[in-house]
Short mmCIF file of C-alpha atoms in Angstrom, two decimals:
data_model
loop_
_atom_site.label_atom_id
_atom_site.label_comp_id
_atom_site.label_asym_id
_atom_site.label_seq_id
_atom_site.Cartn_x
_atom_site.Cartn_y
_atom_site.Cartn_z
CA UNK A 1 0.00 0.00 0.00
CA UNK A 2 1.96 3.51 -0.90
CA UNK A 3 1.79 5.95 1.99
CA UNK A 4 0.34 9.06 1.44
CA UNK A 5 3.45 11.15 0.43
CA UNK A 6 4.17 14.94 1.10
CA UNK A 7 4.63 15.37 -2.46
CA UNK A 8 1.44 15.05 -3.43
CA UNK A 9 1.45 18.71 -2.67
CA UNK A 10 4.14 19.65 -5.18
CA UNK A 11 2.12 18.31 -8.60
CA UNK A 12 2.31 19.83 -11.53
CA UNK A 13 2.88 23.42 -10.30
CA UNK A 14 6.27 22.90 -8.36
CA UNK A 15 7.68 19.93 -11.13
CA UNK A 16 6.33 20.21 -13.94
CA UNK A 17 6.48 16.88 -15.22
CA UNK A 18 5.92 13.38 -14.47
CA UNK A 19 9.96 12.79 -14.49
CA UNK A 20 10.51 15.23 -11.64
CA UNK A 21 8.00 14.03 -9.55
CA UNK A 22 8.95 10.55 -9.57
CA UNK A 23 12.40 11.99 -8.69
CA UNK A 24 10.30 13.43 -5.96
CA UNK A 25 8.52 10.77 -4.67
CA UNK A 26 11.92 9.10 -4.82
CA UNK A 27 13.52 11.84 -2.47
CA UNK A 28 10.50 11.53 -0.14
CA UNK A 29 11.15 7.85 0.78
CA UNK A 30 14.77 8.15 1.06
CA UNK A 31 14.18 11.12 3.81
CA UNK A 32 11.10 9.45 5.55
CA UNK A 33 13.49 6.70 5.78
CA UNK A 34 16.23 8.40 7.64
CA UNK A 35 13.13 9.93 9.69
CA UNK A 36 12.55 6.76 11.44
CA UNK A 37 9.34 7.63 12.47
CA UNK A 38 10.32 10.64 13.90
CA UNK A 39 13.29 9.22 16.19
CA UNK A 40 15.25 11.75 14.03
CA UNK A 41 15.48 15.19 12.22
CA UNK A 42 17.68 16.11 9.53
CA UNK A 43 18.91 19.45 10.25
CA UNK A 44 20.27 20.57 7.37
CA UNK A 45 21.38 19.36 3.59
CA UNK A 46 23.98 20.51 0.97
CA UNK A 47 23.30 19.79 -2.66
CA UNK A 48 26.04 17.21 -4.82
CA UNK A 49 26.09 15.72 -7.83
CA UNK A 50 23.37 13.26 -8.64
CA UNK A 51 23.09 13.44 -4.61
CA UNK A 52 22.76 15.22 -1.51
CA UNK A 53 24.77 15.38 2.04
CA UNK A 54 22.94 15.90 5.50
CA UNK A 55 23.00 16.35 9.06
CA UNK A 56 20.50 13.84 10.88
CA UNK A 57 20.34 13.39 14.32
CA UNK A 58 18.03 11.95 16.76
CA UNK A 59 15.58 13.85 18.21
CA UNK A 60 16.39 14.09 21.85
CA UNK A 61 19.72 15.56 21.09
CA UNK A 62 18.63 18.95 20.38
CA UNK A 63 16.56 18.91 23.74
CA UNK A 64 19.80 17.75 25.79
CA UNK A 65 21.40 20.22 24.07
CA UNK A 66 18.95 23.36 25.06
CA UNK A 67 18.82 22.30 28.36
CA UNK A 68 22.21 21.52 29.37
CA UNK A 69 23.57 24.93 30.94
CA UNK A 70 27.25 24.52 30.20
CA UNK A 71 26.10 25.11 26.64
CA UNK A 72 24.72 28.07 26.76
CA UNK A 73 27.03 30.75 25.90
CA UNK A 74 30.94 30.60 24.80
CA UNK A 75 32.84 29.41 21.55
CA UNK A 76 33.84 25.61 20.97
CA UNK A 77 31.77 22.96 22.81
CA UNK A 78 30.53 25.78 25.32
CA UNK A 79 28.59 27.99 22.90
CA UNK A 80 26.95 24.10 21.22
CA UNK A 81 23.76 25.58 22.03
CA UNK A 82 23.95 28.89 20.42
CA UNK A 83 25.52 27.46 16.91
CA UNK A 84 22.32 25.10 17.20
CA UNK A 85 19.83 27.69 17.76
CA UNK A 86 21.75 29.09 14.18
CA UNK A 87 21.53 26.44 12.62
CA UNK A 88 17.97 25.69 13.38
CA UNK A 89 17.18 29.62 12.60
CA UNK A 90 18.33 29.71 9.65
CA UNK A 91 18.27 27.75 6.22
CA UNK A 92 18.24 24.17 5.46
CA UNK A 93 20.01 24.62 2.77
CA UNK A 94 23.90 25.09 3.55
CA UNK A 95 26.97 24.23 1.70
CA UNK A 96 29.57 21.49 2.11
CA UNK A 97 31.54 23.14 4.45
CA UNK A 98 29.20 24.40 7.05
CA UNK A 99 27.21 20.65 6.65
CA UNK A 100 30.99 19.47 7.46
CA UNK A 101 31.63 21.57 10.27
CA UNK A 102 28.37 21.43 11.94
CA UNK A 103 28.66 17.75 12.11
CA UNK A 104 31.56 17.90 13.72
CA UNK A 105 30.57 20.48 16.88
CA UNK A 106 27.48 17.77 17.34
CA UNK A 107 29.25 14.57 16.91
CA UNK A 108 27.64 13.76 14.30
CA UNK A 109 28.66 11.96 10.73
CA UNK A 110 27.10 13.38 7.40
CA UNK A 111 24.91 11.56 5.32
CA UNK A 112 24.86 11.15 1.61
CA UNK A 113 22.32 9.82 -0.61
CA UNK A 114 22.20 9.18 -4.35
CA UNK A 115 19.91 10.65 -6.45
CA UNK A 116 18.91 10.37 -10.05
CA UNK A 117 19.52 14.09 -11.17
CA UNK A 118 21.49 17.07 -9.10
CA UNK A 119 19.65 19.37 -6.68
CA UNK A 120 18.40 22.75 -8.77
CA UNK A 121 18.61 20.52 -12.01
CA UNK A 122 16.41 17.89 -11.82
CA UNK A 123 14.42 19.26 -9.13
CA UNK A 124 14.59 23.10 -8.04
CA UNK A 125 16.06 23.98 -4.82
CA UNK A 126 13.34 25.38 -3.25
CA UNK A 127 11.18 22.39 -3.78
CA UNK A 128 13.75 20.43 -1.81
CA UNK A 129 14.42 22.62 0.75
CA UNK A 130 10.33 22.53 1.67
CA UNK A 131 10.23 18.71 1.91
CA UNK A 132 13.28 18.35 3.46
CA UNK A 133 11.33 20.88 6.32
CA UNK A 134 9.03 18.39 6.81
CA UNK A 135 11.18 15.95 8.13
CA UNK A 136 13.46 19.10 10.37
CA UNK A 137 12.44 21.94 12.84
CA UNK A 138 12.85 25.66 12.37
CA UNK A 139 13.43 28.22 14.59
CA UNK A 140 11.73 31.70 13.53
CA UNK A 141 12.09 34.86 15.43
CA UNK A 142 10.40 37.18 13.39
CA UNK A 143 6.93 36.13 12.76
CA UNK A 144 3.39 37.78 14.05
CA UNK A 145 0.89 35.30 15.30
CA UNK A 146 -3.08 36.06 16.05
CA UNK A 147 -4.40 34.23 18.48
CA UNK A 148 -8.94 33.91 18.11
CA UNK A 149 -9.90 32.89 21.56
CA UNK A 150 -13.63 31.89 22.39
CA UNK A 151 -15.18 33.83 25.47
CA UNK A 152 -16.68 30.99 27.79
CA UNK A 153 -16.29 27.94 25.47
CA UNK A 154 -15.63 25.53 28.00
CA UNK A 155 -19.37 26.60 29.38
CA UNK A 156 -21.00 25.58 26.15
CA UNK A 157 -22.38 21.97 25.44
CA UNK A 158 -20.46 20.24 22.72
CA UNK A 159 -22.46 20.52 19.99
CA UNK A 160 -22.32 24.74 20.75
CA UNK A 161 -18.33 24.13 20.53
CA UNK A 162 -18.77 22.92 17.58
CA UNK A 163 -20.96 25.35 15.94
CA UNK A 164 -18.68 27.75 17.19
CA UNK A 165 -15.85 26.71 15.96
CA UNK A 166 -17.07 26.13 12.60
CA UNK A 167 -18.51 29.38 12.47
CA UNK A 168 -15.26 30.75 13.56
CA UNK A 169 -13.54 29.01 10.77
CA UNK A 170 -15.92 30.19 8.13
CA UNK A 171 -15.13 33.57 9.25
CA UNK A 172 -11.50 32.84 8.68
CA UNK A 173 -12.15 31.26 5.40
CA UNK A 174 -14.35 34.18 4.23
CA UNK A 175 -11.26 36.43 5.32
CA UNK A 176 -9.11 34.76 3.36
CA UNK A 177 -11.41 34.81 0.31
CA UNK A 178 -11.75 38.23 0.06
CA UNK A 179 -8.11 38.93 0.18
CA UNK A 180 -7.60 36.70 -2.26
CA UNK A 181 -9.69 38.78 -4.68
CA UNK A 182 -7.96 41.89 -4.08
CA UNK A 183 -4.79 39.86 -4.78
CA UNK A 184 -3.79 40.35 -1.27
CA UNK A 185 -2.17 36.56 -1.46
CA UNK A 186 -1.58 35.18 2.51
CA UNK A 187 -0.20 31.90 2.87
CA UNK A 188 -1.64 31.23 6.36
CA UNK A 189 -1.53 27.89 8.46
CA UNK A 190 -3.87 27.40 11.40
CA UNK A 191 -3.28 25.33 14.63
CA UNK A 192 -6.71 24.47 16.74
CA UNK A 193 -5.72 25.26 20.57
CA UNK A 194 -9.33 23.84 21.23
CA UNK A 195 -11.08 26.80 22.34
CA UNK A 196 -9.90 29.33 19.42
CA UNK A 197 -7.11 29.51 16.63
CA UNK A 198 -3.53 30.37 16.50
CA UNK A 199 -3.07 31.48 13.06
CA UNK A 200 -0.15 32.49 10.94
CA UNK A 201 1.58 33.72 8.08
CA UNK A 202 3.89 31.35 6.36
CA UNK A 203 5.72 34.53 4.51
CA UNK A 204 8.05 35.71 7.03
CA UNK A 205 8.76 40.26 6.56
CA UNK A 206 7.40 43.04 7.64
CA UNK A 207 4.64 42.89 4.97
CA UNK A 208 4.00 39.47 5.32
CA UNK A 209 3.26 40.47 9.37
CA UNK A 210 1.33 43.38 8.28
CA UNK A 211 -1.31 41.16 5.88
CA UNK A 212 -1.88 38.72 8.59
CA UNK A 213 -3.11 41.85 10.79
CA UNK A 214 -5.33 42.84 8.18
CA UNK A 215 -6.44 39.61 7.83
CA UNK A 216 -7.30 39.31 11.63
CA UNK A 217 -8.95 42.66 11.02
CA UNK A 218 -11.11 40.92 8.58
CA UNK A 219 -11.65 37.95 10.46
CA UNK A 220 -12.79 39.63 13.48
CA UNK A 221 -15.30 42.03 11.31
CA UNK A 222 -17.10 39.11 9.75
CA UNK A 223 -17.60 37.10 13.07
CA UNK A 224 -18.87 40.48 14.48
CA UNK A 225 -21.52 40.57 11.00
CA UNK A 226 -22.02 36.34 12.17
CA UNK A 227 -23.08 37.54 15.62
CA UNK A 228 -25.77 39.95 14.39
CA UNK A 229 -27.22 37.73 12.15
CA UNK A 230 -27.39 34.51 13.83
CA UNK A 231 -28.93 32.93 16.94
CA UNK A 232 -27.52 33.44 20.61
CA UNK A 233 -24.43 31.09 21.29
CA UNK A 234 -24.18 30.68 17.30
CA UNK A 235 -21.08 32.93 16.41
CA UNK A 236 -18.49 33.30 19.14
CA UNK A 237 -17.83 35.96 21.59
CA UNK A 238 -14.01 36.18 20.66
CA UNK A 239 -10.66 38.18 22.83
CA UNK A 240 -7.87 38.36 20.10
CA UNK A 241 -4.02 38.58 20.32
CA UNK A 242 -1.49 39.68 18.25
CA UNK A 243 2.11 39.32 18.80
CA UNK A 244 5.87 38.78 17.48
CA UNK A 245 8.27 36.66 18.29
CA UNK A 246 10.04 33.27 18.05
CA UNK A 247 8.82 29.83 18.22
CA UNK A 248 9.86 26.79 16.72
CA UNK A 249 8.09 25.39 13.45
CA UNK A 250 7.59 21.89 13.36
CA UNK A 251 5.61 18.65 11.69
CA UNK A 252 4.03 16.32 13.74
CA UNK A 253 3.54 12.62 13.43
CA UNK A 254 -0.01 11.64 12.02
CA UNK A 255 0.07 7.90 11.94
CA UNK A 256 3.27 6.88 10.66
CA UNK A 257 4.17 9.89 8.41
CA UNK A 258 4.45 13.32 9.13
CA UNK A 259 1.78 15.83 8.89
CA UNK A 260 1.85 17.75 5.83
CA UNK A 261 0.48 21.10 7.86
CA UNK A 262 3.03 22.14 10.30
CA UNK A 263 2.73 23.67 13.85
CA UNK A 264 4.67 26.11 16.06
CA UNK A 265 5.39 26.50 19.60
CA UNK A 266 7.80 28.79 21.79
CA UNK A 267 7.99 32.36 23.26
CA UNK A 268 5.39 33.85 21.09
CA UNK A 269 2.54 31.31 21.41
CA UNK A 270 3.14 31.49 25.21
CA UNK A 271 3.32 35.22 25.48
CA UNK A 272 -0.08 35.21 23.78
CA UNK A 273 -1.45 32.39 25.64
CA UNK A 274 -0.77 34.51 29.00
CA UNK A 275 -2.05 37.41 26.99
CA UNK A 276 -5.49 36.24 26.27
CA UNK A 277 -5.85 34.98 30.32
CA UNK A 278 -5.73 39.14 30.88
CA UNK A 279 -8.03 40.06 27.71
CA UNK A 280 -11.52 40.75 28.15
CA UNK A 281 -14.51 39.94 26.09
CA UNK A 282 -14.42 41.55 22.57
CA UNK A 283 -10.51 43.18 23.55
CA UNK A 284 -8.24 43.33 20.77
CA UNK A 285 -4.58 43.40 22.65
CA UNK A 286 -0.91 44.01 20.77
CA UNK A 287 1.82 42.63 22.30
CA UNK A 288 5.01 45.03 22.99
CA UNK A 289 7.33 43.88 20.68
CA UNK A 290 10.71 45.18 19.05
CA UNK A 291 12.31 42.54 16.44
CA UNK A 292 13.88 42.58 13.05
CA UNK A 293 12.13 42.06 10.19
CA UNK A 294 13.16 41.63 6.43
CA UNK A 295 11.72 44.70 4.19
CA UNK A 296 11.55 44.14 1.08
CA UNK A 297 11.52 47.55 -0.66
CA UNK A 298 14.48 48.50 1.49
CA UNK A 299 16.21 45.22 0.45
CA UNK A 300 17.37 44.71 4.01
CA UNK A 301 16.28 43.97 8.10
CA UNK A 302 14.94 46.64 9.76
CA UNK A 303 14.29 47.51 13.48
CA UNK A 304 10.34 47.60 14.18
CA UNK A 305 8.11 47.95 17.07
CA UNK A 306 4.72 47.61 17.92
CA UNK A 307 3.93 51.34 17.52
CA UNK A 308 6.07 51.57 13.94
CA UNK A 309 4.19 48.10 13.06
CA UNK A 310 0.48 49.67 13.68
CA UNK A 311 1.63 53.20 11.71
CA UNK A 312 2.79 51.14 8.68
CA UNK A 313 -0.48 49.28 9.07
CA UNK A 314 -2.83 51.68 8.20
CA UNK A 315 -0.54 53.10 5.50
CA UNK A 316 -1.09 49.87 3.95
CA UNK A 317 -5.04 49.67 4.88
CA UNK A 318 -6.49 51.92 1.96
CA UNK A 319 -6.36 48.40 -0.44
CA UNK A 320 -9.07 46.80 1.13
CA UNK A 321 -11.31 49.91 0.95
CA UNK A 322 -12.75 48.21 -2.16
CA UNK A 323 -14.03 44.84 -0.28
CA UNK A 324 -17.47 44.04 0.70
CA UNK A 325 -18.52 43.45 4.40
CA UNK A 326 -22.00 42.73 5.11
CA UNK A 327 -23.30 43.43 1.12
CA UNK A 328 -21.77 47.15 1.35
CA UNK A 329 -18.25 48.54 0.38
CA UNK A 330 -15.49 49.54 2.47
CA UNK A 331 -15.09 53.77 2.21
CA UNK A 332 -12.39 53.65 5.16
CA UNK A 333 -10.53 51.47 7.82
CA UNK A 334 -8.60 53.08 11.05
CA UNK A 335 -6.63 50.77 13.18
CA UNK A 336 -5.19 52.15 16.11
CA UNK A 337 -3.94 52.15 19.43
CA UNK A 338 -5.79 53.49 22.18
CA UNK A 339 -4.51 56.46 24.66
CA UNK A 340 -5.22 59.43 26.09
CA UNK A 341 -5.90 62.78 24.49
CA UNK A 342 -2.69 64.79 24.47
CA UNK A 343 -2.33 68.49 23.14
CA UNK A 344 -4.98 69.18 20.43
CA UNK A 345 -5.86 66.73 18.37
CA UNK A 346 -2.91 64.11 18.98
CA UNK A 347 -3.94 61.29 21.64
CA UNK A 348 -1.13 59.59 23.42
CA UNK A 349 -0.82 55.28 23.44
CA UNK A 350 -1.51 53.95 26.47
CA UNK A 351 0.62 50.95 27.65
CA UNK A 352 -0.80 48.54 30.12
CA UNK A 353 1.49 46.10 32.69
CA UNK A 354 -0.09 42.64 33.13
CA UNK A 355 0.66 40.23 35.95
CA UNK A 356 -0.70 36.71 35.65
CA UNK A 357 -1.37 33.49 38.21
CA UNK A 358 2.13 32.63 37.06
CA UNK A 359 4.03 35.60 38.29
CA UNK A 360 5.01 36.83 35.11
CA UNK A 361 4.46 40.39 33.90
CA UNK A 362 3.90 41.87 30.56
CA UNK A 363 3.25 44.50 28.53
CA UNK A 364 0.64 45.18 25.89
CA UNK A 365 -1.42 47.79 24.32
CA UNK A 366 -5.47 48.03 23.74
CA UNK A 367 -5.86 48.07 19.83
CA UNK A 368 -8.89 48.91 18.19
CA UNK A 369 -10.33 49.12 14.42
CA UNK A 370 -12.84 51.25 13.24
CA UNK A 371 -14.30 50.19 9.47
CA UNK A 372 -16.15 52.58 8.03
CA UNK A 373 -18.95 51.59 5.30
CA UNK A 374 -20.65 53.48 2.42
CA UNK A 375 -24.40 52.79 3.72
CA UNK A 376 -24.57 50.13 6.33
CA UNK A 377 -23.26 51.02 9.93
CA UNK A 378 -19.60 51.12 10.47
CA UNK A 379 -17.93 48.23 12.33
CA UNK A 380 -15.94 48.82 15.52
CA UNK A 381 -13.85 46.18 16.45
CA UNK A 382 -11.80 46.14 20.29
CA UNK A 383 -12.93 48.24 23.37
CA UNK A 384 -12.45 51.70 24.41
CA UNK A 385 -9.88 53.15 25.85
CA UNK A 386 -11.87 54.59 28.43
CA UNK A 387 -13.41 51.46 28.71
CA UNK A 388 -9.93 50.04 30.38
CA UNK A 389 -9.63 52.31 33.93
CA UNK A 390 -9.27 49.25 36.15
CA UNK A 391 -7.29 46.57 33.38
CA UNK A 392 -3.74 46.06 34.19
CA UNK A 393 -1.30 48.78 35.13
CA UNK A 394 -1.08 51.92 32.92
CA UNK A 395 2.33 52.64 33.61
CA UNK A 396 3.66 54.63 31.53
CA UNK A 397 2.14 56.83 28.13
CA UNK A 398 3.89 56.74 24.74
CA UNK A 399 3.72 59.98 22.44
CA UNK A 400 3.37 59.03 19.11
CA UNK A 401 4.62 62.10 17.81
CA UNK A 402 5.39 60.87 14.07
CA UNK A 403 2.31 59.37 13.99
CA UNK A 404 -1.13 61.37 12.09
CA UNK A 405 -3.12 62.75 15.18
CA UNK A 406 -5.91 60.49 13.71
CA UNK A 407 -3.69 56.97 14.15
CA UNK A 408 -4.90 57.02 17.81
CA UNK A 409 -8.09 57.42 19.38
CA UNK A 410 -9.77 56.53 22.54
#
């Protein structure tokens, strides 16, 4: 019986012909092979000819090697665990030499395997470098997450979950459609944390971050068009998160293969996790974040923050203004962060400190989107400002002062 293959998702578009797919089923089984069910991952490859080199180790060495403390900082032996956070970070595909030397800091002995053409010939890198993925980690620092959480789900009989969910989904799904048609193309992945949805870009950049919060913008605004339509307890009551950081992208096992949708974990999906404990019905919170992120105009990484991340936002808003949302056309969409009026027309952003049952403290910011329509009633999405008097700790107030005076409203 042949096993349901991962390459099944690169037909015709990613090969081309019948001959490179074969070659590509071919590749599969060699790497599910050195998988072992999953007892190992294959950290990296370098392309040969007619052939390929790579790192595989088991599984449980990458955990020994995050959690021993002598690793953690140095050069040679002592700084193990930073060259493997690098070499999970970055890309599978390396060249001989780093494949070489990175086997030798882990102990480990290269692989080859012989293939019927040569990587980027017979098969093009890229192609290779996803399925090889499937069978690896990665470590990403640089991505946005939304997290949909379900107000009172656990309260609700089954078959409510359900209907929830679903109708959740077809809000997500309806998103998605509609960005599609403006050519607004978002490669997003999904994981169900049973009472909601983390969900994802799979482009990493600061555009690819900035789509996936104008998807969640759209999300949110059809489940709030579900909830006036529909029965009580029909469409979700949702909180929403949005954050950046790193977690670790991974494939689990379904049966004996690996899943061909992938899932993440790490510092991000915990920060918003804690998050949505703190958020209160209907909230829309931003996480306080300052990473790098590839920009692809400038050509290079850039330095970006939560406040420079919502101001390049709405710069980027006015190409939905021709969608539909609840049979009538966008005229105009304001996202923002909420704050305090400052002098004349300019509000200030209001930063809140959250503590949580753990002990751990945070900050975050209220965010909230206004869309505007031609003839139906606008939509506002999040809470007021003023609205927030007892949440958290406002601690401190941030001046936007390159911002437009109407990026920021209460």
């Amino acid at each position: 019986m042949k096993r349901l293959s991962w390459t099944q998702l690169f037909q015709a578009k990613e090969t081309g012909n019948g001959v490179a797919q074969a070659d590509l089923f071919h590749m599969d089984d060699l790497l599910y092979d050195l998988w072992a069910l999953g007892r190992n991952i294959i950290l990296v490859w370098a392309p040969c000819y007619k052939g390929m080199d790579l790192l595989v180790i088991p599984h449980y060495a990458i955990g020994e090697v995050i959690t021993d403390t002598k690793l953690s900082s140095g050069d040679g032996e002592s700084g193990l665990k930073t060259f493997l956070q690098k070499i999970v970070s970055g890309p599978k595909k390396i060249s001989g030499e780093k494949l070489e030397h990175a086997a030798r800091l882990l102990h480990a002995s290269p692989l080859h395997i012989d293939l019927p053409f040569t990587p980027g010939e017979g098969l093009p890198e890229e192609t290779i470098d996803s399925l090889v993925k499937r069978y690896s980690i990665t470590l990403v620092e640089d991505r946005a997450v939304a997290l949909f959480d379900i107000v009172g789900f656990s309260h609700y009989s089954p078959l409510e979950q359900v209907t929830q969910l679903n109708s959740l989904s077809y809000s997500v799904n309806t998103a998605y459609s509609k960005l599609m048609d403006l050519d607004v193309e978002i490669r997003f992945a999904r994981t169900n944390t049973g009472d909601g949805f983390y969900i994802w870009n799979r482009d990493r950049g600061i555009h690819s971050n900035v789509d996936l919060y104008h998807f969640m913008h759209l999300v949110l605004a059809e489940n709030a068009i579900a909830r006036k339509k529909v029965r009580k307890n029909t469409a979700p009551l949702l909180r929403t998160c949005f954050h950046v950081g790193g977690h670790y992208e991974f494939y689990q096992s379904e049966g004996l293969n690996p899943t061909t949708f992938s899932y993440i974990v790490g510092d991000v999906t915990i920060e918003l996790a804690r998050m949505s404990e703190s958020a209160r019905e209907g909230q829309i919170l931003m996480g306080d974040f300052h990473t790098s992120m590839y920009d692809s105009d400038a050509g290079d990484w850039i330095g970006v923050d939560t406040i420079d991340f919502i101001g390049r936002s709405q710069q980027r808003l006015s190409r939905l203004n021709d969608l539909i949302l609840g049979g009538d056309n966008i005229s105009d969409i304001r996202c923002y962060l909420t704050g305090e009026r400052g002098k004349g027309d300019h509000y200030k952003i209001n930063r809140y400190l959250l503590s949580d049952k753990h002990g751990y403290t945070r900050r975050v910011f209220n965010a909230k989107v206004n869309i505007h329509r031609q003839k139906h009633p606008s939509i506002f999405l999040g809470l007021q400002g003023n609205a927030l008097t007892d949440f958290g700790i406002s601690f401190d107030y941030i001046d936007p002062a390159s911002f437009m005076s109407d990026f920021t409203a209460t």
